[in-house]
Amino acid sequence: MPKPLLVLKHIQWSSVFTRTRLQLAGFALILAVCWWGVALWLLQNDAPIDVWGDQAWVFLKYPTAILEPYKMVGFINMPWAKLFLLPVAILPLSIAV
């Protein structure tokens, strides 16, 4: 079995980072930045939409639902996804997002 670093040396990076893939990644990044801008604009203008509602209700409730995450209303992710959110769960909402 080859070592992982040796396998990386033999990859043809031109086939991994094709022009189409880079364009799609750039488009996805632009969309993400635009939606964050919309969310920040809604927060500044006191819109009646709760922009960070799902983060407050689902993702930051880690300590209360560590063993049974599916009993939380709105949690549709894999249970192990909560492990990645543990460091964020101890922060206040304004810093966590």
C-alpha atoms as a printed R data frame, in Angstrom:
   type eleno elety resid chain resno       x      y       z
1  ATOM     1    CA   MET     A     1   0.000  0.000   0.000
2  ATOM     2    CA   PRO     A     2   1.515  3.363  -1.002
3  ATOM     3    CA   LYS     A     3   2.098  6.069   1.531
4  ATOM     4    CA   PRO     A     4  -0.394  8.954   1.385
5  ATOM     5    CA   LEU     A     5   2.241 11.594   0.637
6  ATOM     6    CA   LEU     A     6   3.557  9.599  -2.285
7  ATOM     7    CA   VAL     A     7   0.051  9.289  -3.688
8  ATOM     8    CA   LEU     A     8  -0.341 13.065  -3.538
9  ATOM     9    CA   LYS     A     9   2.821 13.507  -5.595
10 ATOM    10    CA   HIS     A    10   1.400 11.376  -8.405
11 ATOM    11    CA   ILE     A    11  -1.950 13.151  -8.706
12 ATOM    12    CA   GLN     A    12  -2.386 15.208 -11.826
13 ATOM    13    CA   TRP     A    13  -3.551 18.434 -10.238
14 ATOM    14    CA   SER     A    14  -4.736 19.788 -13.567
15 ATOM    15    CA   SER     A    15  -7.443 17.114 -13.565
16 ATOM    16    CA   VAL     A    16  -8.465 17.931  -9.981
17 ATOM    17    CA   PHE     A    17  -8.631 21.710 -10.336
18 ATOM    18    CA   THR     A    18 -10.327 21.999 -13.694
19 ATOM    19    CA   ARG     A    19 -11.548 25.340 -14.969
20 ATOM    20    CA   THR     A    20 -15.183 24.324 -14.472
21 ATOM    21    CA   ARG     A    21 -14.627 23.228 -10.875
22 ATOM    22    CA   LEU     A    22 -12.824 26.451 -10.033
23 ATOM    23    CA   GLN     A    23 -15.619 28.485 -11.618
24 ATOM    24    CA   LEU     A    24 -18.264 26.569  -9.651
25 ATOM    25    CA   ALA     A    25 -16.322 26.990  -6.400
26 ATOM    26    CA   GLY     A    26 -15.973 30.716  -7.069
27 ATOM    27    CA   PHE     A    27 -19.687 31.016  -7.837
28 ATOM    28    CA   ALA     A    28 -20.560 29.177  -4.607
29 ATOM    29    CA   LEU     A    29 -18.274 31.512  -2.663
30 ATOM    30    CA   ILE     A    30 -19.884 34.578  -4.227
31 ATOM    31    CA   LEU     A    31 -23.364 33.267  -3.348
32 ATOM    32    CA   ALA     A    32 -22.325 32.586   0.242
33 ATOM    33    CA   VAL     A    33 -20.882 36.078   0.655
34 ATOM    34    CA   CYS     A    34 -24.020 37.611  -0.880
35 ATOM    35    CA   TRP     A    35 -26.326 35.728   1.499
36 ATOM    36    CA   TRP     A    36 -24.197 36.747   4.481
37 ATOM    37    CA   GLY     A    37 -24.534 40.313   3.255
38 ATOM    38    CA   VAL     A    38 -28.321 39.938   3.069
39 ATOM    39    CA   ALA     A    39 -28.378 38.503   6.597
40 ATOM    40    CA   LEU     A    40 -26.281 41.372   7.934
41 ATOM    41    CA   TRP     A    41 -28.491 43.894   6.138
42 ATOM    42    CA   LEU     A    42 -31.602 42.313   7.679
43 ATOM    43    CA   LEU     A    43 -30.017 42.491  11.116
44 ATOM    44    CA   GLN     A    44 -29.150 46.171  10.681
45 ATOM    45    CA   ASN     A    45 -32.655 47.106   9.508
46 ATOM    46    CA   ASP     A    46 -34.558 45.340  12.310
47 ATOM    47    CA   ALA     A    47 -36.354 43.036   9.878
48 ATOM    48    CA   PRO     A    48 -39.082 40.787  11.308
49 ATOM    49    CA   ILE     A    49 -37.075 37.743  10.187
50 ATOM    50    CA   ASP     A    50 -35.067 35.877  12.813
51 ATOM    51    CA   VAL     A    51 -31.855 35.533  10.815
52 ATOM    52    CA   TRP     A    52 -29.883 33.467  13.319
53 ATOM    53    CA   GLY     A    53 -32.877 31.526  14.662
54 ATOM    54    CA   ASP     A    54 -31.740 28.067  13.619
55 ATOM    55    CA   GLN     A    55 -28.296 28.616  15.114
56 ATOM    56    CA   ALA     A    56 -29.814 29.669  18.428
57 ATOM    57    CA   TRP     A    57 -32.453 26.912  18.554
58 ATOM    58    CA   VAL     A    58 -30.544 23.988  17.107
59 ATOM    59    CA   PHE     A    59 -26.799 24.399  16.819
60 ATOM    60    CA   LEU     A    60 -26.002 26.203  20.063
61 ATOM    61    CA   LYS     A    61 -28.075 23.878  22.259
62 ATOM    62    CA   TYR     A    62 -25.320 21.275  22.397
63 ATOM    63    CA   PRO     A    63 -25.050 20.796  26.182
64 ATOM    64    CA   THR     A    64 -28.798 20.214  26.557
65 ATOM    65    CA   ALA     A    65 -29.086 17.612  23.803
66 ATOM    66    CA   ILE     A    66 -25.791 15.786  23.730
67 ATOM    67    CA   LEU     A    67 -27.228 12.274  24.060
68 ATOM    68    CA   GLU     A    68 -30.517 12.631  22.184
69 ATOM    69    CA   PRO     A    69 -30.144 15.327  19.521
70 ATOM    70    CA   TYR     A    70 -33.201 14.219  17.544
71 ATOM    71    CA   LYS     A    71 -35.492 15.187  20.422
72 ATOM    72    CA   MET     A    72 -34.619 18.791  19.623
73 ATOM    73    CA   VAL     A    73 -37.098 20.505  17.326
74 ATOM    74    CA   GLY     A    74 -35.459 21.260  13.994
75 ATOM    75    CA   PHE     A    75 -32.354 19.070  14.326
76 ATOM    76    CA   ILE     A    76 -32.058 17.130  11.063
77 ATOM    77    CA   ASN     A    77 -28.296 16.585  10.896
78 ATOM    78    CA   MET     A    78 -26.191 13.585  11.773
79 ATOM    79    CA   PRO     A    79 -25.587 13.220  15.532
80 ATOM    80    CA   TRP     A    80 -21.813 13.415  15.073
81 ATOM    81    CA   ALA     A    81 -22.246 16.888  13.537
82 ATOM    82    CA   LYS     A    82 -22.782 18.139  17.080
83 ATOM    83    CA   LEU     A    83 -19.174 17.231  17.908
84 ATOM    84    CA   PHE     A    84 -17.898 19.884  15.510
85 ATOM    85    CA   LEU     A    85 -20.186 22.457  17.113
86 ATOM    86    CA   LEU     A    86 -19.105 21.805  20.692
87 ATOM    87    CA   PRO     A    87 -16.498 24.616  20.787
88 ATOM    88    CA   VAL     A    88 -19.046 27.059  19.368
89 ATOM    89    CA   ALA     A    89 -21.812 26.017  21.788
90 ATOM    90    CA   ILE     A    90 -20.114 27.661  24.752
91 ATOM    91    CA   LEU     A    91 -19.926 31.059  23.032
92 ATOM    92    CA   PRO     A    92 -22.708 33.639  23.030
93 ATOM    93    CA   LEU     A    93 -24.772 33.830  19.842
94 ATOM    94    CA   SER     A    94 -23.290 37.138  18.698
95 ATOM    95    CA   ILE     A    95 -19.779 35.655  18.682
96 ATOM    96    CA   ALA     A    96 -20.689 32.134  17.532
97 ATOM    97    CA   VAL     A    97 -22.098 33.269  14.219
